Structure formats: structure tokens, C-alpha cells
mmCIF file of C-alpha atoms in Angstrom:
data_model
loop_
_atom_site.group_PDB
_atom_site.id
_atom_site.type_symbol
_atom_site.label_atom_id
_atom_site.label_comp_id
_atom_site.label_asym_id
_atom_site.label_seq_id
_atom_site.Cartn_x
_atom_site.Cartn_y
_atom_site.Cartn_z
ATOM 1 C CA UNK A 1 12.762 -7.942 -1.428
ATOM 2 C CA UNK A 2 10.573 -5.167 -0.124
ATOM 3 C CA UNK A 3 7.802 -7.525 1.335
ATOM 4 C CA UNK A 4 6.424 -5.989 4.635
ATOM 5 C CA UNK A 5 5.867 -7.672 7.845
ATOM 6 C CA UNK A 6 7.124 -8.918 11.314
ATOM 7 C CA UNK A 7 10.363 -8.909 10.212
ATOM 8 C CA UNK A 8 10.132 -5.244 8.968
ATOM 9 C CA UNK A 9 9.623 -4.685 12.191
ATOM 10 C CA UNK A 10 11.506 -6.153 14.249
ATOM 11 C CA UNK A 11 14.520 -4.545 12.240
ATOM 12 C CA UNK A 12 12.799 -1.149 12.841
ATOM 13 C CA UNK A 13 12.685 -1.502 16.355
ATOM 14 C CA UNK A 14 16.596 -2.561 16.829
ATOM 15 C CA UNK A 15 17.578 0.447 14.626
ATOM 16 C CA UNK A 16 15.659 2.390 16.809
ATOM 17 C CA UNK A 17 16.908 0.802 20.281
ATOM 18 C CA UNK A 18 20.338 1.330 18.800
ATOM 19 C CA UNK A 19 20.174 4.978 17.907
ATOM 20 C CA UNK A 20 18.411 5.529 21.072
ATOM 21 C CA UNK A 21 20.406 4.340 23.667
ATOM 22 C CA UNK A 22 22.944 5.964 22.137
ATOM 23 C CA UNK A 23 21.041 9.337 23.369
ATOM 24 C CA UNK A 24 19.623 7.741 26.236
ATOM 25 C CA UNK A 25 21.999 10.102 28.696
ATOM 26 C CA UNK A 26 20.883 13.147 27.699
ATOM 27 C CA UNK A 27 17.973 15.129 27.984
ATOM 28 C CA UNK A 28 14.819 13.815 27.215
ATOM 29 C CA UNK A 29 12.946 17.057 28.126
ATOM 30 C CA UNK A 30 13.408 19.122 24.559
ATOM 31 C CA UNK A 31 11.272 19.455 22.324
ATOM 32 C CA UNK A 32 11.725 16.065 19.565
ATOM 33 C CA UNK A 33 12.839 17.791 16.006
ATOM 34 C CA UNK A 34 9.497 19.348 14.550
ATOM 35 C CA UNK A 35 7.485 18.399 16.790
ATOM 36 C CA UNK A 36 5.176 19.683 19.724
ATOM 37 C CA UNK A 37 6.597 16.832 21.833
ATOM 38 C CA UNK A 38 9.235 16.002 24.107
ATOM 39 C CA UNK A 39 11.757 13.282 23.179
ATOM 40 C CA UNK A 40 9.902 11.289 25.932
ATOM 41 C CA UNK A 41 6.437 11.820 24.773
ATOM 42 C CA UNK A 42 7.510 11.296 21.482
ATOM 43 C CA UNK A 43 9.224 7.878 22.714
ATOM 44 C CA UNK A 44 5.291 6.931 24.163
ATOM 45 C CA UNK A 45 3.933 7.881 20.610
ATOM 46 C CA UNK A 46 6.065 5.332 19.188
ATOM 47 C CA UNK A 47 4.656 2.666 21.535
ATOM 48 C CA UNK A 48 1.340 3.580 21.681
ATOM 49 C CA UNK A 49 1.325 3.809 17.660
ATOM 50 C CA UNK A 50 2.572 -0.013 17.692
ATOM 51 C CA UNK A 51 -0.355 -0.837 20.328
ATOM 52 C CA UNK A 52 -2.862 0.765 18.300
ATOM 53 C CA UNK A 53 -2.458 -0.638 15.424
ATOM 54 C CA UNK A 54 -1.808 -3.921 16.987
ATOM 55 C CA UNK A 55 -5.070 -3.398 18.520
ATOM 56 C CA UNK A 56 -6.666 -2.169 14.978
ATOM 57 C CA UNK A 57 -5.863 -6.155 13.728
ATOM 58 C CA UNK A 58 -7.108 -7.994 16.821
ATOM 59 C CA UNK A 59 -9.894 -5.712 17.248
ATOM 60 C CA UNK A 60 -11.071 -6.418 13.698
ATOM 61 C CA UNK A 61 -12.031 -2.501 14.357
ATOM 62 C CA UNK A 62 -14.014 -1.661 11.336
ATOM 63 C CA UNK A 63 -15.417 1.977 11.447
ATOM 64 C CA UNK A 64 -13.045 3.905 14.474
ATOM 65 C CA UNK A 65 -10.083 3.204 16.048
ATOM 66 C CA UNK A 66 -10.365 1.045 19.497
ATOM 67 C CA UNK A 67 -10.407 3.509 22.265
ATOM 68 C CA UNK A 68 -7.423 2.374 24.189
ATOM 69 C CA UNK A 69 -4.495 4.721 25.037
ATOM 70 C CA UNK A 70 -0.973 3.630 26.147
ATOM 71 C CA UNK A 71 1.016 6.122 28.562
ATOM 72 C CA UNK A 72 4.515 5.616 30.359
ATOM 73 C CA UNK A 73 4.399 5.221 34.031
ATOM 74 C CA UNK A 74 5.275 8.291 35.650
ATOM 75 C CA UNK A 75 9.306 8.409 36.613
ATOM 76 C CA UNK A 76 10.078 6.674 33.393
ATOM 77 C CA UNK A 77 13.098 7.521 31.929
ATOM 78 C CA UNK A 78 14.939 7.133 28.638
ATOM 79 C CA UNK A 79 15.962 3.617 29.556
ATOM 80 C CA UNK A 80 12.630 2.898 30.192
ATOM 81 C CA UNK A 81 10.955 4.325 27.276
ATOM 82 C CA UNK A 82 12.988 2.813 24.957
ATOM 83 C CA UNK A 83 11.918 -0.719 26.488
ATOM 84 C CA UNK A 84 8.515 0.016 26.448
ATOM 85 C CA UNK A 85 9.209 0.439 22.226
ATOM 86 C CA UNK A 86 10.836 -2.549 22.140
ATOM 87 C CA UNK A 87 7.700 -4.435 23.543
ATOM 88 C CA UNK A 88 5.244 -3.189 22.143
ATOM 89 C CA UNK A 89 6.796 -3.244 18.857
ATOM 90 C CA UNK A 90 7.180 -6.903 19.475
ATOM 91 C CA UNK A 91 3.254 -7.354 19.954
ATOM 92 C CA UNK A 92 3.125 -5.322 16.891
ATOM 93 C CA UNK A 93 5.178 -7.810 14.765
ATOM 94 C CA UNK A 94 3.183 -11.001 16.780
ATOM 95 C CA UNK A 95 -0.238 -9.883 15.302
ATOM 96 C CA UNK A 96 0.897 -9.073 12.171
ATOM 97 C CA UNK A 97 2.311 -12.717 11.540
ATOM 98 C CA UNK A 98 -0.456 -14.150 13.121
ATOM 99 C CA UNK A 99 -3.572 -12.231 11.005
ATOM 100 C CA UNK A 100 -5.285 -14.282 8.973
ATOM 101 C CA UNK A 101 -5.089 -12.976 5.317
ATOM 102 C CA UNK A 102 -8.001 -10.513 4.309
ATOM 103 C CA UNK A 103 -8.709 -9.063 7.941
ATOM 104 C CA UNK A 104 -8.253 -5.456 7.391
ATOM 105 C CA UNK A 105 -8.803 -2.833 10.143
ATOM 106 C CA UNK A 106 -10.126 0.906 10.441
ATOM 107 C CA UNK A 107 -7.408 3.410 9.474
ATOM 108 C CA UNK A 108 -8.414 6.509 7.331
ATOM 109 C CA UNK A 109 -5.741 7.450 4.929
ATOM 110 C CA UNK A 110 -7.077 6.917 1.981
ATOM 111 C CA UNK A 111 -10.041 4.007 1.639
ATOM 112 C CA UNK A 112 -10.855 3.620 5.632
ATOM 113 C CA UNK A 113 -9.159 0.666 6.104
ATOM 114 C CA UNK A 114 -5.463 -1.393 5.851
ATOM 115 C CA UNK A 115 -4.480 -4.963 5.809
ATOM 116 C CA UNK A 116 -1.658 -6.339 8.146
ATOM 117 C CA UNK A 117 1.219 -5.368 5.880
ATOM 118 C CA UNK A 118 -0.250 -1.862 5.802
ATOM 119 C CA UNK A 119 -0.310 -1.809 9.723
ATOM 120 C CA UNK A 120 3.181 -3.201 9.477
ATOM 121 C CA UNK A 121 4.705 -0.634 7.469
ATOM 122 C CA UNK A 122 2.797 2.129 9.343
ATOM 123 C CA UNK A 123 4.791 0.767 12.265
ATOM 124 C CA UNK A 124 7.957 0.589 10.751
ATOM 125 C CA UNK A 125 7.229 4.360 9.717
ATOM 126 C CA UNK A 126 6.515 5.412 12.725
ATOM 127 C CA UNK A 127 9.237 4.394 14.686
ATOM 128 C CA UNK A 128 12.292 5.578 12.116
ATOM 129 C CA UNK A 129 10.552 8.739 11.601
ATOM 130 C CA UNK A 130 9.620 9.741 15.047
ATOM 131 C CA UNK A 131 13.564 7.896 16.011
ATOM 132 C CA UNK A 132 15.219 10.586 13.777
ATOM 133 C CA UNK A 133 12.844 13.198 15.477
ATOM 134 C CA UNK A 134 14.074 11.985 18.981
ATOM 135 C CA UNK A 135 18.101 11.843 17.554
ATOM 136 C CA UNK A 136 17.888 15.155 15.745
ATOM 137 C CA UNK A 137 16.763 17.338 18.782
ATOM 138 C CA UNK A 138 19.394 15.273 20.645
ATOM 139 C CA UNK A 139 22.393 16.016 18.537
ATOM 140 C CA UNK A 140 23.130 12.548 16.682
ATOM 141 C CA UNK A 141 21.961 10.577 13.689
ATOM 142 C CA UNK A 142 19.468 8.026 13.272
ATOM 143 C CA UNK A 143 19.595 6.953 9.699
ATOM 144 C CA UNK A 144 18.528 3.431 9.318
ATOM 145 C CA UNK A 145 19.262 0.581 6.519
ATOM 146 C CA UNK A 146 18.432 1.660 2.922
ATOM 147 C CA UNK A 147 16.723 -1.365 2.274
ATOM 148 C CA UNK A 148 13.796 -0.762 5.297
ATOM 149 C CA UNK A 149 13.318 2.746 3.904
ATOM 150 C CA UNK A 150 12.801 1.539 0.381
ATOM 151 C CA UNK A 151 9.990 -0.996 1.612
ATOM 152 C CA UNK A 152 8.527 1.675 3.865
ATOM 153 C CA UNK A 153 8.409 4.092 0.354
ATOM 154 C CA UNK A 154 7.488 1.353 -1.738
ATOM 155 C CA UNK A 155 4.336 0.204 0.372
ATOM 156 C CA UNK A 156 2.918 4.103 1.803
ATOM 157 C CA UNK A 157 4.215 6.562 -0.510
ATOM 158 C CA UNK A 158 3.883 5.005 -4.357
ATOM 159 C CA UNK A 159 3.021 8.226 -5.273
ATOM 160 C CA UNK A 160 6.450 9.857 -4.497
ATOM 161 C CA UNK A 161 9.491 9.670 -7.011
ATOM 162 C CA UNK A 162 12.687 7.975 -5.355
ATOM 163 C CA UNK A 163 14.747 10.422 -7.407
ATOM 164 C CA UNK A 164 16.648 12.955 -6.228
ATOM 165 C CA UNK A 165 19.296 11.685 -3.160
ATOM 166 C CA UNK A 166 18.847 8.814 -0.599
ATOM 167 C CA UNK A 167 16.055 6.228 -0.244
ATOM 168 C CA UNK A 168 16.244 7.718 3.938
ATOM 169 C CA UNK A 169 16.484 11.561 2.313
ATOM 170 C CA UNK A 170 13.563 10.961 -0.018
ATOM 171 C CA UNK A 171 11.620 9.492 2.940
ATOM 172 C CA UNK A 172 12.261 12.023 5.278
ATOM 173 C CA UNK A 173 11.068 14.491 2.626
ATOM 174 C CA UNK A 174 8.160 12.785 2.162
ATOM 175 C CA UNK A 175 7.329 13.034 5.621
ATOM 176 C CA UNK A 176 7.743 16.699 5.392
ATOM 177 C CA UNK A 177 11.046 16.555 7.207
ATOM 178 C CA UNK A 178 13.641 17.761 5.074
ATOM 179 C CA UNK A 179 14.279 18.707 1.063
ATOM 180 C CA UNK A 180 15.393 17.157 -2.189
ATOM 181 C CA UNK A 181 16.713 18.662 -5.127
ATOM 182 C CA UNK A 182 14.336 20.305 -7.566
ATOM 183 C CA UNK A 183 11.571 20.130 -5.132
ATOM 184 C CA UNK A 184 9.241 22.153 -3.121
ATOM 185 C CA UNK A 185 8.923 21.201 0.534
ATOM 186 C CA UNK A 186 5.955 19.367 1.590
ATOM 187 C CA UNK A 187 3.217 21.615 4.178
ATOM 188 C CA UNK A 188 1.239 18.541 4.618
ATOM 189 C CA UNK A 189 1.448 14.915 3.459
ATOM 190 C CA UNK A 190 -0.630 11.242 3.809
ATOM 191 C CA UNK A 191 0.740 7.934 2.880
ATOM 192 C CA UNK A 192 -1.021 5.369 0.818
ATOM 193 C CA UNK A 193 -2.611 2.389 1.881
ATOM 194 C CA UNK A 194 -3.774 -0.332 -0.932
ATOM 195 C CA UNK A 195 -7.456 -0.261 -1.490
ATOM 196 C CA UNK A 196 -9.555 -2.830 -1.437
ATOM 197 C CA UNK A 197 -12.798 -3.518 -3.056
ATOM 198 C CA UNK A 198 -15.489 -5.721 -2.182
ATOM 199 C CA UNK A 199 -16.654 -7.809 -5.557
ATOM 200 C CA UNK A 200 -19.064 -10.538 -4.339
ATOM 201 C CA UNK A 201 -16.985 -13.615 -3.918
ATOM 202 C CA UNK A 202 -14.153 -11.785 -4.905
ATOM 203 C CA UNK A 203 -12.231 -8.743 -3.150
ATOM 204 C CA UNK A 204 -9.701 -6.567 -5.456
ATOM 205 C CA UNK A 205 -6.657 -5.886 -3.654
ATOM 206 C CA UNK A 206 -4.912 -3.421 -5.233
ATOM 207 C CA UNK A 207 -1.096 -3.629 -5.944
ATOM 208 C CA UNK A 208 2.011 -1.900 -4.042
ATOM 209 C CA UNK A 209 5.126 -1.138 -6.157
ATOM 210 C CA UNK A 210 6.356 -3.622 -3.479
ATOM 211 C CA UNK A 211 4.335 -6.594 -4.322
ATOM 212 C CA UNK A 212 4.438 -6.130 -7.877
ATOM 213 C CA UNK A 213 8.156 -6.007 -8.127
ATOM 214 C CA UNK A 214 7.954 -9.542 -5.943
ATOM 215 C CA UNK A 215 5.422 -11.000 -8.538
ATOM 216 C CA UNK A 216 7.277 -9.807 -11.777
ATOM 217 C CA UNK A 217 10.488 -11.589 -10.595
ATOM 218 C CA UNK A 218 8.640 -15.047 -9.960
ATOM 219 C CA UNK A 219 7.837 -14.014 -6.353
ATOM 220 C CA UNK A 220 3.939 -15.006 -5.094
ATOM 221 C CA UNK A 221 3.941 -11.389 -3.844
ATOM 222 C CA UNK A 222 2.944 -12.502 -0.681
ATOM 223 C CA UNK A 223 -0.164 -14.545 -1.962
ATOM 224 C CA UNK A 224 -1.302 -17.539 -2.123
ATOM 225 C CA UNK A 225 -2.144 -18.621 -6.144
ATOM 226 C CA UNK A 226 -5.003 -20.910 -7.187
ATOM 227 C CA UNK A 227 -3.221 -23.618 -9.142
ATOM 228 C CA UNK A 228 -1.354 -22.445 -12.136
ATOM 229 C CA UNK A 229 -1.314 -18.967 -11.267
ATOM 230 C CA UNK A 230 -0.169 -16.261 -11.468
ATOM 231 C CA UNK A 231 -0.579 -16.432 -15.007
ATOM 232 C CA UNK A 232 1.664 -14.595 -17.397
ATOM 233 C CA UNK A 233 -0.434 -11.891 -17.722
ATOM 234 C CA UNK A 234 -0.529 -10.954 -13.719
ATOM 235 C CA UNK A 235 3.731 -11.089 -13.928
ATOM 236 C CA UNK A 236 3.740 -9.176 -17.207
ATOM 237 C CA UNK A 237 1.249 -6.090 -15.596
ATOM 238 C CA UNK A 238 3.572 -6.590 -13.008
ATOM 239 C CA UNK A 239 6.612 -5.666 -14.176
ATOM 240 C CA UNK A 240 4.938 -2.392 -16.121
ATOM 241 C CA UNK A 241 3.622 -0.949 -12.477
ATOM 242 C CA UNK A 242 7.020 -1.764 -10.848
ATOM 243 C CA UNK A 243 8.557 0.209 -14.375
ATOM 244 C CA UNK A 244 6.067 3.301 -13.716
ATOM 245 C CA UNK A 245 7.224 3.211 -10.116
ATOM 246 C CA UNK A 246 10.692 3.136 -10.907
ATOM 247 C CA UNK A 247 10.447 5.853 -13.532
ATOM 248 C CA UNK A 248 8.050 8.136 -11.238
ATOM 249 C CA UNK A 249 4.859 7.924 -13.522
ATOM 250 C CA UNK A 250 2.839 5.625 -10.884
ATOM 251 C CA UNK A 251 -0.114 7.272 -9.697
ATOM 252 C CA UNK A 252 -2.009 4.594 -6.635
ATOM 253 C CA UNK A 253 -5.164 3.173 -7.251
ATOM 254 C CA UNK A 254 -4.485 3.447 -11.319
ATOM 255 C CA UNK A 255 -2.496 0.443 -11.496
ATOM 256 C CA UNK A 256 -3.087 -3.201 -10.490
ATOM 257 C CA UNK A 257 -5.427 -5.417 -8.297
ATOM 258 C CA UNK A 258 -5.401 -9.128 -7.510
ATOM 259 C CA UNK A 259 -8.649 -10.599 -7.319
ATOM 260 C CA UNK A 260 -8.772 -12.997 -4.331
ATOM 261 C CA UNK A 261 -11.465 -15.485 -3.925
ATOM 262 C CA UNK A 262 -12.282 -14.536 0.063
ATOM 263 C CA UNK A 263 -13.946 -17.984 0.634
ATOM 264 C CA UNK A 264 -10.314 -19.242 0.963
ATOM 265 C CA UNK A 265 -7.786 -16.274 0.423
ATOM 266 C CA UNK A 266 -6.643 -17.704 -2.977
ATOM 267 C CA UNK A 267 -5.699 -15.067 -5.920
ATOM 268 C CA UNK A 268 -7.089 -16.193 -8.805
ATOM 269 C CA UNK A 269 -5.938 -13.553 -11.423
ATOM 270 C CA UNK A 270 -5.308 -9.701 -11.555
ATOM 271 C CA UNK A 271 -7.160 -6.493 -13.483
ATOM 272 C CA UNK A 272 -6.471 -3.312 -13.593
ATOM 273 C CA UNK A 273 -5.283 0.224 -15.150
ATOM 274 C CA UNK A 274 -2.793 1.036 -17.700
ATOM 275 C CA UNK A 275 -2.423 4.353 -16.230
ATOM 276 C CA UNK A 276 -4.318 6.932 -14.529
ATOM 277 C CA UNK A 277 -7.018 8.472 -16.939
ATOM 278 C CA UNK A 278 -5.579 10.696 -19.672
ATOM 279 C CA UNK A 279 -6.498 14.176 -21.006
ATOM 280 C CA UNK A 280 -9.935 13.426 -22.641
ATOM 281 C CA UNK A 281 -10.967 11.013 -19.150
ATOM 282 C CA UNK A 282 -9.908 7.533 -21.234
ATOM 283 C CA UNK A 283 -8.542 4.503 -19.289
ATOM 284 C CA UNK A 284 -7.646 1.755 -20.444
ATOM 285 C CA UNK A 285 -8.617 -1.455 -18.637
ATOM 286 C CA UNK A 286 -7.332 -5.149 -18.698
ATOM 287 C CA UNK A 287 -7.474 -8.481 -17.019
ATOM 288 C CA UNK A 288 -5.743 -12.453 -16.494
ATOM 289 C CA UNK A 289 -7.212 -14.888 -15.017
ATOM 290 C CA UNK A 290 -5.555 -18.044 -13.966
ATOM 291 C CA UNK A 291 -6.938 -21.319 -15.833
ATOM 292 C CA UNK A 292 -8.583 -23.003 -13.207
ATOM 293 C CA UNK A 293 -10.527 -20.171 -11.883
ATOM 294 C CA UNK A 294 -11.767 -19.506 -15.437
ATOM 295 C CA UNK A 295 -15.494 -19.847 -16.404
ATOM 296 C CA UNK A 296 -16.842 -18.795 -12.995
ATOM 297 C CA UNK A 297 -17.757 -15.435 -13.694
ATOM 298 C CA UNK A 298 -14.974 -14.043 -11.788
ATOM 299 C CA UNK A 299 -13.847 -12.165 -14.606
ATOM 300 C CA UNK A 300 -17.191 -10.231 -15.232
ATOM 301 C CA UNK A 301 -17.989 -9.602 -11.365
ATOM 302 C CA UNK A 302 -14.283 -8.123 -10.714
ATOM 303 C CA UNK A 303 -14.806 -5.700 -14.611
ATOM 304 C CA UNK A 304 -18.082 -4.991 -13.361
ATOM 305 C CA UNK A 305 -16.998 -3.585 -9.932
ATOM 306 C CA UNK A 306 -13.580 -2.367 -10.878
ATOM 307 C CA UNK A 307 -15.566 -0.654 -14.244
ATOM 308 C CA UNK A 308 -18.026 0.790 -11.547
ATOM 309 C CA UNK A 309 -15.320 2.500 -8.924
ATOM 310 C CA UNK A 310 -13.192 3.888 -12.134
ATOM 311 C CA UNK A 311 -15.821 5.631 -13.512
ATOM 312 C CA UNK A 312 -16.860 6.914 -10.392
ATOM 313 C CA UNK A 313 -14.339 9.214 -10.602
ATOM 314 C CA UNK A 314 -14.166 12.590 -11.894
ATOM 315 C CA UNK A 315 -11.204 12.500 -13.965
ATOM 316 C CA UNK A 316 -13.004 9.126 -16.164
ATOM 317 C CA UNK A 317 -15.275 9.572 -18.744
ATOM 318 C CA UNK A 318 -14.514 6.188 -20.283
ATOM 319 C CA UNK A 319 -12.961 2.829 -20.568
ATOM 320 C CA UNK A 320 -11.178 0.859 -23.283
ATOM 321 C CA UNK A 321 -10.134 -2.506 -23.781
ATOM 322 C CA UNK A 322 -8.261 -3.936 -26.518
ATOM 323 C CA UNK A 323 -8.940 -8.113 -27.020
ATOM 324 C CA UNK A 324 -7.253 -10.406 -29.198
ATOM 325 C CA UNK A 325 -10.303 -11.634 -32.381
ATOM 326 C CA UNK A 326 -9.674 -14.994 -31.419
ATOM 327 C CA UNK A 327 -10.666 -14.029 -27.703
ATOM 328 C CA UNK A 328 -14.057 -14.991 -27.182
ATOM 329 C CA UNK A 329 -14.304 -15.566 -23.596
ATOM 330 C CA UNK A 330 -12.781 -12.020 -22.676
ATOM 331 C CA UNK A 331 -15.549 -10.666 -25.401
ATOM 332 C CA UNK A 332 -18.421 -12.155 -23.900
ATOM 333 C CA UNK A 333 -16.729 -10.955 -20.430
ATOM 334 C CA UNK A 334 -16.892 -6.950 -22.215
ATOM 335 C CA UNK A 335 -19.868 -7.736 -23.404
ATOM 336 C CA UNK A 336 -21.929 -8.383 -20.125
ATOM 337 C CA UNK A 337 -20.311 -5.893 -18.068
ATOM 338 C CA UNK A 338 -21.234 -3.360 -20.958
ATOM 339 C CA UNK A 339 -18.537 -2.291 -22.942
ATOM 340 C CA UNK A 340 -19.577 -1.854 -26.434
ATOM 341 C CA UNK A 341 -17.783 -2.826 -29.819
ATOM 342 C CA UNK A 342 -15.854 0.000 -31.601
ATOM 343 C CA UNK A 343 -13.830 0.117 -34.970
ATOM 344 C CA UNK A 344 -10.508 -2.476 -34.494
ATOM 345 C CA UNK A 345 -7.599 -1.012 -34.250
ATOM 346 C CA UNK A 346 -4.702 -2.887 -35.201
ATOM 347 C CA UNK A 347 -5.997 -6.108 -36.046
ATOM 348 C CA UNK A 348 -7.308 -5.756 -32.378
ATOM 349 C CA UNK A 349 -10.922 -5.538 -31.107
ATOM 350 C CA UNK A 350 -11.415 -2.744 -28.949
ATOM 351 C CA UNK A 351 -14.752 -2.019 -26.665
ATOM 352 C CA UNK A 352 -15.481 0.943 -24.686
ATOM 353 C CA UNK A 353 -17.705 1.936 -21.906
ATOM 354 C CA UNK A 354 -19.087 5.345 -21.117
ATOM 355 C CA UNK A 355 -19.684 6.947 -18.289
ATOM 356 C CA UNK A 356 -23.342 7.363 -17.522
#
């Protein structure tokens, strides 16, 4: 399961002690493997990442980052340093089990702002990349479990294909720290945090690979449901982003979003993309909502606000939906957010809305 959290991170940090004190008698002065750093200042990056983004959570920061620094005590050594991760990767873990669901804090890559299992996996980034860093310039490996670097890929980088060697190899090269078969090397690179949109009672959380592979094999995905839900839609939509991910083809923000009712932090049903828009600026657009949170209006607030952000974009000059004749709730929905009625295709109604 490639869930992130505490966990995630505590398994980080005893790769990382591990590999480290495996170094930890030899010289700390070099430069860390790519970077402008020492192996010791790169050691303080680690922890002050972890405090940071500890501090992002607690803070509740919303528009900059909480101006706090975290700096070794001067004399520290190896030994030291590698403590001073272990700690503070510890506090990192603490707040991230102990956030209440929805708090998001200020981080800029790519919507301004992650939740705690975005922070999490940031974490657990930081400290096997910048580990390997610290190992390479020191002469020794530093590769850690497949199974952390696959939750690591599947949570920041949706966007990159795990073809092509390792689950640690295609990580590293998305990091812009070493090559793959058949592709170019990276000069710069972001990860991916899920977006989140703000839909009146509602917020629209999109979807990791991660979370949708946990929901299309039964799994809450790390929610908590309304009664009866997630409905079969949510697992079947699912299953086709976890596909596209598997296969390459997933593009973020294109794919799914759980609608969460933030009075209590209860998903009520999922919407979202059938792919990112296609040569002519079509998308095509669905929804499932789970039975007791039907008749509410969640439907047409979430269509209305998801229809809005889509069509935003450059790429979208439209939207299509395709609904069953003997639908009429999820035509009514179409109707008010204003999609209009074209020809049926299929023995299927479809509706369409234009970009203004």
C-alpha cells in the first residue's frame, strides 16, 4: 500500500540513520553529490526541511512559509548530525499523525498549498534524496526499500512514467540525479502536490495514483466515507487513474477528486476528468455521489466549480458528459451548472459546455 504518513517516515529516517552512520567516519567536509553543500550542511537541510514543514502544519501557515530556521550547533559532527535527523524527523511524523484532516499549509509547487500526506512525502523525499547525496560524495550506497520510493513517486511525481529501470533509479532521475533509458536528463524538475479546490460546503481533493490504487482495491484511500460510500462509481474511476498511471498516460490535475463535506471531513462522492483535454480542447467530465449525500446539491456546486477551474485553462475549450436517459437527477445536475443537450450518441445523452 503506498499510503503516506508517519510511518513513511519513520522508515525514511532509519534508512537514512543506517546508510549514514555507515559514513559517519569520514569526511563530512566535501562537497554532498550535486550539490553546493557539504555533507554536513546537507545533513542540517535534512533537519531543517522536517522542521519546516512540521512547522508549515502547526503553523496552519497559509500564504509564506513560517520564518524559523534550524542550524547545527557549532562542533557538531557526523554523529551529531545524524541525531539531529532522527529528531526532527520524529516531530515531523508526530504532526503529521496528529493533523486534523483538511488543514493544509503554504508550500508553492504547484497550487500554494499541501495537506499532511503531502508534507509527509516531501519529508520522506527529502531525506533519501539528500541521504544518497551525502553517501555518493562519500563513496557508498544509499538505496532505500523499493516500496518507500514507489509511494514517494506515486504521491509527488504522477506525472513521471515508472518505466525504464528501478522504482529508486526512476526517482533519482526524476530528481535530476541520474538517467534512464530512452530519456533525456532532467535541467530542472518540481513534484506534484494534489490540488485542492474550495466548493462551498464542499472542497475537491484531487486524487494521487496512490490513493486511487487504495480505493480501487476496497481501500478508504485514507478517507473517511459518508455511509454507503464510496460508491461504485468512485472505485471504478479509480481503478482507470491508477491504469493511466501504470501505463504512463496520467497527466495531474486531469484525473480524479473526492468531494469532502469540510463541516465534518466526510467524502461524499468523487468527479473528475477522463483525461487531460484532447486535440480540439474537449474533456470529458463525470461524477458519483454516494446515496445518502444525494439531493443536497453537492453534485451541482462540485460540476459548477470543477466546470469553472477546467475551463479556465488554456488547453479547454469544452466539456462533455455522457448520462444514462433514465438519469434524471444527473440531467437536472448538467442542466443547472449549464451544460447544454446535444445529439445522443449511443443510446446515451450527452451535454456539453463551452467555454465563454
Amino acid at each position: 500500500m503506498l499510503l503516506m504518513g508517519g510511518d513513511r517516515i519513520d522508515e525514511a529516517v532509519a534508512h537514512a540513520a543506517r546508510a549514514l552512520r555507515a559514513v559517519a567516519d569520514r569526511d563530512w567536509s566535501v562537497k554532498a553529490g550535486g550539490l553546493d553543500w557539504s555533507c554536513l550542511e546537507t545533513a542540517e537541510h535534512i533537519a531543517g526541511d522536517f522542521v519546516a514543514y512540521a512547522g508549515q502544519l502547526t503553523g496552519r501557515a497559509t500564504d509564506g512559509w513560517v520564518p524559523f530556521e534550524v542550524t547545527l550547533d557549532e562542533g557538531t559532527g557526523p554523529e551529531g548530525a545524524i541525531h539531529v535527523i532522527e529528531a526532527t524527523g520524529r516531530l515531523l511524523a508526530a504532526t503529521v499523525r496528529t493533523t486534523p484532516r483538511g488543514v493544509r499549509g503554504f508550500h508553492p509547487y504547484p497550487c500554494g498549498s499541501a495537506d499532511a500526506a503531502g508534507f509527509a512525502a516531501m519529508g520522506v523525499a527529502e531525506v533519501l534524496l539528500h541521504t544518497y547525496d551525502i553517501c555518493e560524495a562519500l563513496g557508498a550506497g544509499a538505496e532505500p526499500p523499493a516500496e518507500l520510493c514507489g509511494a514517494v513517486l506515486a504521491h509527488l511525481f504522477p506525472h513521471v512514467p515508472l518505466s525504464g529501470g528501478s522504482l529508486w533509479r526512476v526517482l533519482l532521475w526524476a530528481t535530476g540525479r541520474g538517467t534512464l533509458p530512452g530519456r533525456a536528463p532532467l535541467p530542472s524538475w518540481r513534484w506534484h502536490n494534489a490540488r485542492s479546490l474550495p466548493a462551498g460546503p464542499l472542497a475537491l481533493r484531487e486524487v494521487s495514483p496512490a490513493v486511487a490504487a487504495d480505493l480501487a482495491l476496497g481501500g478508504t484511500g485514507g478517507l473517511t466515507w459518508i455511509e454507503g460510500g464510496p460508491f461504485n462509481g468512485t472505485r471504478g474511476a479509480a481503478g482507470k487513474l491508477a491504469k493511466a498511471y501504470a501505463d504512463g498516460v496520467h497527466r495531474p490535475e486531469w484525473g480524479m477528486y473526492v468531494l469532502v463535506r469540510t463541516e465534518d471531513e466526510l467524502a461524499v462522492g468523487a468527479m473528475g476528468f477522463h483525461g487531460p483535454p484532447d486535440d480540439e480542447g474537449r474533456v470529458e467530465i463525470g461524477y458519483d455521489l454516494a446515496e445518502p449525500a444525494r439531493g443536497r446539491g453537492y453534485a451541482t456546486t462540485a460540476l459548477r466549480t470543477l466546470s469553472q477551474w477546467a475551463l479556465s485553462h488554456p488547453d479547454t475549450t469544452s466539456l462533455l458528459a455522457r448520462v444514462d436517459p433514465e438519469n434524471k437527477p444527473s440531467q437536472s445536475v448538467l442542466t443547472r451548472t449549464g451544460f447544454t443537450r446535444h445529439p445522443d450518441r449511443d443510446d446515451t445523452q450527452i451535454y456539453v459546455l463551452h467555454q465563454i
